[in-house]
Amino acid sequence: MTTLVDRTDTLTRDALAVLQPGFVGTTAPDWLLRRIGEGLSSVGLFGRNIVSPGQLTALTARLRAEREDVLVAIDEEGGDVTRLEVRTGSSFPGNYALGSVDDVELTRAVAAELGRRLAACGVDLNWAPSADINSNPSNPVIGVRSFGPDPALVARHTAAYVHGLQSAGVAACTKHFPGHGDTAIDSHHALPRIDVELATLHSRELRPFREAVSAGSKSVMSAHILLPALDPDRPATLSPRILTGLLRQELGYDGLIVTDGMEMQAISAVHGIERGSVLAIAAGADAICVGGGLADEDTVLRLRDALVTAVRRGELPEERLADAAARVRALADWTRGARGAASGPGAASQEGTAPGAEIGLTAARRAVRVTVGRYPREPLTTAPYVAAFTPVANIAVGDETPWGVAAELARLFPGTETGAYADAAVDDVLLAAGGRRVVAVVRDAHRHPWMSQSLDALVAARPDTIVVEMGLNAAPPRGALHVATHGAARVCGVAAAEAVTGT
């Protein structure tokens, strides 16, 4: 006979099981280990938690020493969004670069190598790939995280990425369902809205997710966006019509549904994270991602208690919470089997120690596009002045990861100097450059009028200026040489430096 104590214990464990919290530090705090022992089934890792592959391997081993089946998740898209290499820049170009090459076997190989490195460090769930279609070039949060603007291209590369990542034993998490590409607001700050007809959503936004489901993506992440054609009242993360009706029933998806970060303002500013989490589980989500900004024990306990209370009050069916927890545990079982089929944690986890380690640089080189201007092209042969026009990074990318070409040009040409600019200070650039040739490095110049004005003025004053665009290549080419890298990963900077020097 089930007692009240037994039911309470089950509810508490199920409520802990559906949470994917983060924490602060490079070692697991005591409170996290304690909660894992009590039933917490997932842990999310961010750049603040990672110093090196060896440290990460030790961290994941410590988590699993508490319980073998804990899911260790990470937001490692490669390209501009990296956690493994947050301090140096990624060894892999991101989706936009891969989409520009449009070689699905290359995408699969890049994802497989990235997955191998994650698996070697003990990570088994990756919140990637982004299957969003970049239909709005002014989108402030997706941009180069998308494979491109064409639904068919995005669909085939999403499927290839899922296959590659999961071939290494790491579960993919295709995001942000049902598509975040046609938004003009960052959901970290407010609730975006996509006002298009249902037919457009099916032919455009949903196409990559259908491919991801067919490819066997082990998880899908919901978006905090309002799509009135699907649900005029609730954002996707909180919508039964979207998560259960569309994703589960219409698309036939049976894997884990993970929410985007519940502390993001699109949800927390309207509902609060406790109420938002209850609504998300009730709508059909199985795991609550929280910890990018809130990363403490109090948050975990508040969410656990909110879910248990909602069940007791009849606001959340007990069977729905149990089903969500079961899906988390089922994915954990899959990852345990996948880890067992791969080499043990720590094997070949350092860059360059396994076959395929150069695939990232190869892909970045293939993604570079060079346009020669009217000024005669002359390769860079002496130490230049690198002017980096730096926009504010979105929260998903972060501002702690270095980007640009200055480091690589300084390696090739000792004496290279650089300056960072956040407004139209062309006179300052010319003064600092002196007689040196100028390499102007930009990121999404089309979205920042001050950046476009700076480039126009700089090229007018110095026609031999080389322009390197490391964001969306959506503005007209400028300069004697215009180099589009289709992303700002470290390897994209290396490929750009090779292009401007002719090496």
Coordinates of C-alpha atoms in Angstrom, one line a residue:
M1 CA 0.0 0.0 0.0
T2 CA 1.3 3.4 -1.0
T3 CA 1.6 5.7 2.1
L4 CA 1.5 9.5 2.2
V5 CA 5.3 9.5 2.9
D6 CA 6.0 7.3 -0.1
R7 CA 3.9 9.5 -2.3
T8 CA 5.7 12.6 -1.0
D9 CA 9.1 11.0 -1.6
T10 CA 8.1 10.1 -5.1
L11 CA 6.8 13.6 -5.9
T12 CA 9.9 15.2 -4.5
R13 CA 12.2 12.9 -6.5
D14 CA 10.2 13.5 -9.7
A15 CA 10.2 17.2 -9.2
L16 CA 14.0 17.2 -8.8
A17 CA 14.4 14.9 -11.8
V18 CA 12.9 17.4 -14.2
L19 CA 15.2 20.2 -13.3
Q20 CA 18.4 21.1 -15.2
P21 CA 20.2 23.6 -13.0
G22 CA 23.5 25.2 -13.2
F23 CA 26.0 26.2 -10.5
V24 CA 28.9 28.6 -9.9
G25 CA 32.5 27.4 -9.9
T26 CA 34.7 24.8 -11.5
T27 CA 34.1 22.1 -8.9
A28 CA 30.7 20.7 -7.8
P29 CA 29.4 22.4 -4.7
D30 CA 28.2 20.3 -1.8
W31 CA 24.6 21.4 -2.2
L32 CA 24.5 20.1 -5.8
L33 CA 26.0 16.7 -4.9
R34 CA 23.5 16.4 -2.1
R35 CA 20.5 17.2 -4.4
I36 CA 21.8 14.7 -7.0
G37 CA 21.7 12.1 -4.2
E38 CA 18.1 13.1 -3.5
G39 CA 17.0 12.7 -7.1
L40 CA 18.3 15.6 -9.2
S41 CA 18.8 14.0 -12.6
S42 CA 20.5 16.7 -14.7
V43 CA 23.2 19.4 -14.4
G44 CA 23.8 22.2 -16.9
L45 CA 27.4 23.4 -17.5
F46 CA 28.4 26.9 -18.7
G47 CA 31.6 28.7 -19.5
R48 CA 32.1 29.7 -15.9
N49 CA 32.4 26.0 -15.0
I50 CA 35.1 25.1 -17.4
V51 CA 38.9 25.7 -17.4
S52 CA 40.3 22.8 -19.4
P53 CA 39.4 19.4 -20.7
G54 CA 41.1 17.7 -17.8
Q55 CA 39.3 19.8 -15.2
L56 CA 35.9 19.2 -17.0
T57 CA 36.6 15.5 -17.0
A58 CA 37.3 15.5 -13.3
L59 CA 34.1 17.6 -12.7
T60 CA 31.8 15.2 -14.6
A61 CA 33.4 12.2 -12.9
R62 CA 32.7 13.8 -9.5
L63 CA 29.0 14.3 -10.5
R64 CA 28.7 10.7 -11.6
A65 CA 30.4 9.4 -8.4
E66 CA 27.3 10.7 -6.7
R67 CA 25.0 8.9 -9.1
E68 CA 26.0 7.2 -12.4
D69 CA 22.9 8.2 -14.4
V70 CA 23.0 12.0 -13.9
L71 CA 22.7 13.8 -17.2
V72 CA 25.5 16.3 -17.8
A73 CA 24.3 19.0 -20.3
I74 CA 26.1 21.9 -22.0
D75 CA 25.4 24.7 -24.4
E76 CA 28.2 23.9 -26.9
E77 CA 27.0 25.0 -30.4
G78 CA 30.6 25.6 -31.7
G79 CA 31.2 28.8 -33.6
D80 CA 30.3 31.9 -31.6
V81 CA 28.6 30.0 -28.8
T82 CA 31.2 27.9 -27.1
R83 CA 31.7 26.7 -23.5
L84 CA 34.5 24.2 -24.0
E85 CA 36.7 26.9 -25.4
V86 CA 35.1 30.0 -23.9
R87 CA 38.5 31.6 -23.1
T88 CA 40.2 31.0 -26.5
G89 CA 37.4 30.8 -29.1
S90 CA 36.1 27.6 -30.7
S91 CA 38.0 25.1 -32.8
F92 CA 34.8 24.7 -34.9
P93 CA 33.0 27.1 -37.1
G94 CA 29.3 27.6 -36.3
N95 CA 26.2 26.8 -38.2
Y96 CA 26.2 29.8 -40.6
A97 CA 29.7 28.9 -41.8
L98 CA 28.7 25.2 -42.3
G99 CA 25.5 26.3 -44.1
S100 CA 27.5 28.6 -46.4
V101 CA 29.6 25.6 -47.5
D102 CA 26.5 23.4 -47.8
D103 CA 28.2 20.1 -47.5
V104 CA 26.1 17.9 -45.3
E105 CA 28.9 15.4 -44.8
L106 CA 31.2 18.2 -43.6
T107 CA 28.5 19.3 -41.1
R108 CA 28.1 15.7 -39.9
A109 CA 31.8 15.3 -39.5
V110 CA 32.2 18.6 -37.6
A111 CA 29.3 17.6 -35.2
A112 CA 30.8 14.1 -34.7
E113 CA 34.2 15.5 -33.8
L114 CA 32.6 18.1 -31.4
G115 CA 30.6 15.2 -29.9
R116 CA 33.7 13.1 -29.5
R117 CA 35.3 15.9 -27.5
L118 CA 32.3 16.4 -25.3
A119 CA 31.9 12.6 -24.7
A120 CA 35.6 12.3 -23.8
C121 CA 35.0 14.9 -21.1
G122 CA 32.0 13.2 -19.7
V123 CA 29.3 15.4 -21.2
D124 CA 26.4 13.5 -22.7
L125 CA 23.7 16.1 -23.6
N126 CA 24.4 19.1 -25.9
W127 CA 21.8 21.9 -26.2
A128 CA 22.5 22.0 -30.0
P129 CA 21.9 22.4 -32.9
S130 CA 20.0 25.6 -33.6
A131 CA 17.4 24.7 -36.2
D132 CA 16.2 28.3 -36.5
I133 CA 15.8 29.7 -40.0
N134 CA 17.5 33.1 -40.3
S135 CA 14.6 34.7 -42.1
N136 CA 15.1 38.0 -40.3
P137 CA 18.7 39.2 -40.8
S138 CA 18.1 41.8 -38.1
N139 CA 17.4 39.1 -35.5
P140 CA 19.6 40.1 -32.5
V141 CA 20.0 36.6 -30.9
I142 CA 20.1 34.0 -33.7
G143 CA 22.2 35.3 -36.6
V144 CA 25.2 33.1 -37.3
R145 CA 23.8 30.5 -35.0
S146 CA 21.5 29.5 -37.9
F147 CA 22.6 27.5 -40.9
G148 CA 21.0 30.1 -43.1
P149 CA 17.7 31.6 -44.5
D150 CA 16.6 28.7 -46.7
P151 CA 14.3 26.1 -45.0
A152 CA 15.6 23.2 -47.1
L153 CA 19.2 24.0 -46.4
V154 CA 18.6 24.4 -42.6
A155 CA 16.6 21.1 -42.6
R156 CA 19.3 19.0 -44.2
H157 CA 22.1 20.4 -42.1
T158 CA 20.1 20.1 -38.9
A159 CA 19.6 16.4 -39.6
A160 CA 23.3 16.0 -40.5
Y161 CA 24.3 17.7 -37.2
V162 CA 22.0 15.5 -35.2
H163 CA 23.4 12.3 -36.8
G164 CA 27.0 13.4 -36.3
L165 CA 26.6 14.5 -32.7
Q166 CA 24.7 11.4 -31.7
S167 CA 27.1 9.1 -33.5
A168 CA 29.6 10.1 -30.8
G169 CA 27.2 9.1 -28.0
V170 CA 26.1 12.7 -27.2
A171 CA 22.4 13.5 -27.2
A172 CA 21.4 16.3 -29.5
C173 CA 18.9 19.0 -28.4
T174 CA 17.4 20.6 -31.5
K175 CA 16.3 24.2 -30.7
H176 CA 14.4 26.6 -30.5
F177 CA 11.1 25.0 -31.3
P178 CA 9.0 25.9 -33.2
G179 CA 11.6 28.4 -34.6
H180 CA 13.2 31.6 -33.3
G181 CA 14.6 33.0 -36.6
D182 CA 12.0 35.5 -37.6
T183 CA 12.1 37.6 -34.4
A184 CA 13.4 41.1 -33.8
I185 CA 13.6 40.8 -30.0
D186 CA 16.0 38.7 -27.9
S187 CA 13.9 36.5 -25.5
H188 CA 16.5 36.9 -22.9
H189 CA 15.1 40.5 -22.5
A190 CA 11.4 40.3 -23.6
L191 CA 8.8 38.1 -25.3
P192 CA 9.3 38.0 -29.1
R193 CA 6.3 37.5 -31.4
I194 CA 6.1 36.0 -34.8
D195 CA 3.0 37.1 -36.8
V196 CA 2.9 34.8 -39.8
E197 CA 0.2 32.5 -41.1
L198 CA 0.0 28.9 -40.1
A199 CA 1.0 27.8 -43.7
T200 CA 4.2 29.8 -43.5
L201 CA 5.1 28.2 -40.1
H202 CA 4.7 24.7 -41.5
S203 CA 6.6 25.4 -44.8
R204 CA 9.4 27.4 -43.1
E205 CA 9.9 27.3 -39.3
L206 CA 8.8 23.7 -38.8
R207 CA 10.6 22.0 -41.7
P208 CA 14.0 21.6 -39.9
F209 CA 12.2 20.3 -36.8
R210 CA 10.4 17.6 -38.9
E211 CA 13.8 16.6 -40.2
A212 CA 15.3 16.5 -36.7
V213 CA 12.5 14.3 -35.5
S214 CA 13.1 12.0 -38.4
A215 CA 16.8 12.0 -37.7
G216 CA 16.1 10.8 -34.1
S217 CA 17.0 13.9 -32.1
K218 CA 17.0 12.7 -28.5
S219 CA 15.7 16.1 -27.3
V220 CA 14.1 19.3 -28.5
M221 CA 14.3 22.7 -26.8
S222 CA 11.3 25.0 -26.7
A223 CA 11.4 28.7 -27.5
H224 CA 10.0 31.5 -25.4
I225 CA 8.2 33.1 -28.3
L226 CA 4.6 33.9 -29.0
L227 CA 3.1 32.6 -32.3
P228 CA -0.5 33.6 -32.5
A229 CA -1.2 31.3 -35.5
L230 CA -0.5 28.4 -33.1
D231 CA -1.5 29.8 -29.8
P232 CA -2.5 33.5 -29.3
D233 CA -2.2 33.4 -25.6
R234 CA 0.8 31.5 -24.4
P235 CA 4.5 31.4 -25.6
A236 CA 5.6 28.0 -27.0
T237 CA 7.3 26.9 -23.8
L238 CA 4.0 27.2 -21.9
S239 CA 1.6 26.1 -24.6
P240 CA -0.1 22.7 -24.6
R241 CA -1.2 23.4 -28.2
I242 CA 2.4 23.7 -29.3
L243 CA 4.4 21.2 -27.1
T244 CA 1.8 18.5 -26.9
G245 CA -0.6 19.1 -29.8
L246 CA 2.0 20.1 -32.4
L247 CA 5.3 18.6 -31.4
R248 CA 4.1 15.4 -29.7
Q249 CA 0.9 14.5 -31.6
E250 CA 1.3 16.1 -35.0
L251 CA 5.0 15.8 -35.5
G252 CA 5.1 12.4 -33.7
Y253 CA 8.0 13.4 -31.4
D254 CA 8.6 11.0 -28.5
G255 CA 11.9 12.3 -27.0
L256 CA 12.7 14.7 -24.2
I257 CA 11.4 18.3 -24.4
V258 CA 13.6 20.8 -22.7
T259 CA 12.7 24.4 -22.0
D260 CA 15.0 27.3 -22.8
G261 CA 16.3 29.1 -19.7
M262 CA 13.4 29.8 -17.5
E263 CA 15.1 32.8 -15.9
M264 CA 14.9 34.6 -19.3
Q265 CA 12.7 37.7 -19.2
A266 CA 10.3 36.4 -21.8
I267 CA 9.0 34.0 -19.1
S268 CA 10.3 35.2 -15.7
A269 CA 9.1 38.8 -16.1
V270 CA 5.6 37.7 -16.9
H271 CA 5.0 34.5 -14.9
G272 CA 8.0 34.1 -12.6
I273 CA 10.2 31.1 -12.8
E274 CA 8.2 29.0 -10.3
R275 CA 4.8 29.5 -12.0
G276 CA 6.5 29.4 -15.4
S277 CA 8.0 26.0 -14.6
V278 CA 4.7 24.5 -13.5
L279 CA 3.0 25.8 -16.7
A280 CA 5.8 24.4 -18.8
I281 CA 5.6 20.9 -17.4
A282 CA 1.8 21.0 -17.6
A283 CA 2.1 22.0 -21.3
G284 CA 4.3 19.0 -22.1
A285 CA 7.9 20.0 -21.3
D286 CA 9.9 17.3 -19.5
A287 CA 12.9 19.2 -18.3
I288 CA 13.3 22.8 -16.9
C289 CA 16.5 24.5 -17.9
V290 CA 17.6 27.0 -15.3
G291 CA 21.0 28.2 -14.3
G292 CA 22.4 30.5 -16.9
G293 CA 21.7 33.4 -14.6
L294 CA 20.2 31.7 -11.5
A295 CA 22.7 29.1 -10.2
D296 CA 22.1 28.4 -6.6
E297 CA 20.5 25.9 -4.3
D298 CA 17.6 28.2 -3.4
T299 CA 16.5 28.3 -7.0
V300 CA 16.4 24.5 -7.2
L301 CA 14.5 24.2 -3.9
R302 CA 12.0 26.8 -5.0
L303 CA 11.3 25.1 -8.3
R304 CA 11.1 21.6 -6.7
D305 CA 8.6 22.9 -4.1
A306 CA 6.6 24.8 -6.7
L307 CA 6.1 21.6 -8.7
V308 CA 5.2 19.5 -5.7
T309 CA 2.7 22.1 -4.5
A310 CA 1.1 22.4 -7.9
V311 CA 0.5 18.6 -7.9
R312 CA -1.0 18.7 -4.5
R313 CA -3.3 21.6 -5.4
G314 CA -4.5 19.8 -8.6
E315 CA -2.9 22.4 -10.9
L316 CA -0.4 19.9 -12.4
P317 CA -1.4 16.3 -12.9
E318 CA 0.8 13.9 -11.0
E319 CA 0.9 11.6 -14.0
R320 CA 2.3 14.4 -16.2
L321 CA 5.1 15.1 -13.7
A322 CA 5.8 11.4 -13.5
D323 CA 5.9 11.1 -17.3
A324 CA 8.3 14.0 -17.6
A325 CA 10.6 12.5 -15.0
A326 CA 10.5 9.1 -16.7
R327 CA 11.6 10.8 -20.0
V328 CA 14.5 12.4 -18.3
R329 CA 15.6 9.0 -16.9
A330 CA 15.0 7.3 -20.2
L331 CA 17.5 9.7 -21.9
A332 CA 19.9 9.1 -19.1
D333 CA 19.7 5.4 -19.8
W334 CA 20.4 6.0 -23.5
T335 CA 23.4 8.2 -22.7
R336 CA 24.8 5.5 -20.3
G337 CA 24.7 3.0 -23.1
A338 CA 26.2 5.4 -25.5
R339 CA 29.0 6.2 -23.1
G340 CA 29.7 2.6 -22.7
A341 CA 30.1 2.2 -26.5
A342 CA 32.6 5.0 -26.6
S343 CA 36.0 5.4 -25.1
G344 CA 36.1 6.3 -21.4
P345 CA 36.2 9.9 -20.1
G346 CA 39.5 11.6 -20.6
A347 CA 40.5 9.7 -23.7
A348 CA 41.8 12.0 -26.4
S349 CA 40.1 15.0 -24.9
Q350 CA 42.8 17.4 -25.8
E351 CA 42.6 19.3 -29.1
G352 CA 44.5 17.7 -31.9
T353 CA 44.9 14.2 -30.3
A354 CA 42.5 12.2 -32.5
P355 CA 41.6 11.7 -36.1
G356 CA 39.5 14.5 -37.4
A357 CA 40.9 17.1 -35.1
E358 CA 41.6 19.4 -38.0
I359 CA 38.1 19.2 -39.4
G360 CA 37.1 22.5 -37.7
L361 CA 39.9 24.5 -39.4
T362 CA 39.2 22.8 -42.7
A363 CA 35.5 23.8 -42.5
A364 CA 36.4 27.4 -41.6
R365 CA 38.7 27.7 -44.6
R366 CA 36.0 26.4 -46.9
A367 CA 33.5 28.9 -45.5
V368 CA 35.6 32.0 -46.3
R369 CA 34.4 34.2 -49.2
V370 CA 36.6 36.9 -50.6
T371 CA 35.5 39.8 -52.7
V372 CA 38.1 42.0 -54.4
G373 CA 37.2 45.7 -54.6
R374 CA 38.1 48.2 -57.3
Y375 CA 41.4 49.1 -55.5
P376 CA 44.0 46.6 -56.8
R377 CA 44.4 43.7 -54.5
E378 CA 47.7 43.4 -52.7
P379 CA 48.1 40.7 -50.0
L380 CA 49.0 41.9 -46.6
T381 CA 52.8 41.7 -46.3
T382 CA 53.6 43.9 -43.3
A383 CA 52.3 44.4 -39.8
P384 CA 48.9 46.1 -40.1
Y385 CA 46.7 48.1 -37.7
V386 CA 43.6 46.1 -36.8
A387 CA 40.6 48.2 -36.0
A388 CA 37.9 46.0 -34.3
F389 CA 34.5 47.5 -34.5
T390 CA 32.8 45.8 -31.5
P391 CA 29.1 45.5 -31.0
V392 CA 27.5 44.4 -27.7
A393 CA 27.4 40.6 -27.7
N394 CA 24.0 38.9 -27.1
I395 CA 23.7 36.9 -23.9
A396 CA 23.8 33.5 -25.7
V397 CA 27.2 34.3 -27.2
G398 CA 28.6 36.2 -24.2
D399 CA 31.3 38.8 -24.2
E400 CA 34.1 36.8 -22.6
T401 CA 35.0 34.8 -25.7
P402 CA 37.7 36.5 -27.8
W403 CA 37.1 37.0 -31.5
G404 CA 38.6 38.7 -34.5
V405 CA 41.8 38.3 -36.5
A406 CA 44.3 40.4 -34.5
A407 CA 45.8 37.5 -32.6
E408 CA 46.5 35.5 -35.7
L409 CA 47.8 38.5 -37.7
A410 CA 50.1 39.3 -34.7
R411 CA 51.5 35.8 -34.9
L412 CA 52.1 36.1 -38.6
F413 CA 53.4 39.7 -38.3
P414 CA 55.0 40.6 -35.0
G415 CA 54.4 44.3 -34.4
T416 CA 50.7 44.2 -35.4
E417 CA 48.7 46.7 -33.4
T418 CA 45.0 46.7 -32.6
G419 CA 42.3 48.9 -31.2
A420 CA 38.7 48.3 -30.3
Y421 CA 36.0 50.8 -31.2
A422 CA 32.3 51.0 -30.2
D423 CA 31.3 54.0 -32.2
A424 CA 32.1 55.9 -35.4
A425 CA 35.6 57.1 -34.4
V426 CA 37.2 56.9 -37.8
D427 CA 39.6 59.8 -37.1
D428 CA 40.9 57.9 -34.1
V429 CA 41.5 54.8 -36.3
L430 CA 43.4 56.8 -38.9
L431 CA 45.5 58.5 -36.2
A432 CA 46.3 55.2 -34.5
A433 CA 47.1 53.4 -37.8
G434 CA 49.5 56.0 -39.1
G435 CA 51.1 54.6 -42.2
R436 CA 50.1 51.0 -41.5
R437 CA 47.5 49.3 -43.7
V438 CA 44.2 49.0 -41.9
V439 CA 42.3 45.7 -41.3
A440 CA 38.8 46.6 -40.2
V441 CA 37.0 43.7 -38.4
V442 CA 33.3 43.9 -38.0
R443 CA 30.4 41.7 -36.8
D444 CA 27.0 42.2 -38.3
A445 CA 27.7 45.6 -39.9
H446 CA 24.2 45.6 -41.4
R447 CA 22.6 45.7 -38.0
H448 CA 24.7 48.7 -36.7
P449 CA 24.4 52.0 -38.5
W450 CA 27.4 53.4 -36.7
M451 CA 29.5 50.5 -37.9
S452 CA 28.4 50.8 -41.5
Q453 CA 29.1 54.6 -41.4
S454 CA 32.6 53.9 -39.9
L455 CA 33.4 51.5 -42.7
D456 CA 32.3 53.8 -45.4
A457 CA 34.3 56.7 -44.0
L458 CA 37.3 54.5 -43.4
V459 CA 37.3 53.1 -47.0
A460 CA 36.9 56.5 -48.4
A461 CA 39.9 57.8 -46.5
R462 CA 42.0 54.6 -47.0
P463 CA 40.9 52.7 -50.2
D464 CA 43.4 49.9 -49.4
T465 CA 41.5 49.0 -46.2
I466 CA 40.8 45.3 -45.8
V467 CA 37.4 44.5 -44.3
V468 CA 36.7 41.3 -42.4
E469 CA 33.0 40.6 -41.7
M470 CA 32.7 37.9 -39.0
G471 CA 28.9 38.0 -38.6
L472 CA 26.1 37.7 -41.2
N473 CA 27.4 38.7 -44.6
A474 CA 24.3 40.8 -45.3
A475 CA 25.9 44.2 -46.3
P476 CA 27.5 45.2 -49.6
P477 CA 31.2 44.3 -49.8
R478 CA 33.5 47.2 -48.9
G479 CA 37.3 47.8 -49.1
A480 CA 40.1 46.6 -51.3
L481 CA 39.5 43.2 -50.0
H482 CA 36.3 42.0 -48.3
V483 CA 36.5 38.8 -46.4
A484 CA 33.4 37.1 -45.1
T485 CA 34.1 34.3 -42.5
H486 CA 30.4 33.6 -41.7
G487 CA 31.2 33.4 -38.0
A488 CA 33.6 34.6 -35.3
A489 CA 35.0 31.3 -34.0
R490 CA 38.8 31.2 -33.4
V491 CA 39.3 29.0 -36.5
C492 CA 37.3 31.6 -38.6
G493 CA 39.9 34.2 -37.5
V494 CA 42.7 31.9 -38.6
A495 CA 41.1 31.3 -42.0
A496 CA 40.5 35.0 -42.5
A497 CA 44.1 35.8 -41.7
E498 CA 45.2 33.3 -44.3
A499 CA 42.9 34.9 -46.8
V500 CA 44.2 38.4 -46.3
T501 CA 47.9 37.3 -46.4
G502 CA 47.5 34.9 -49.3
T503 CA 49.0 32.1 -47.1

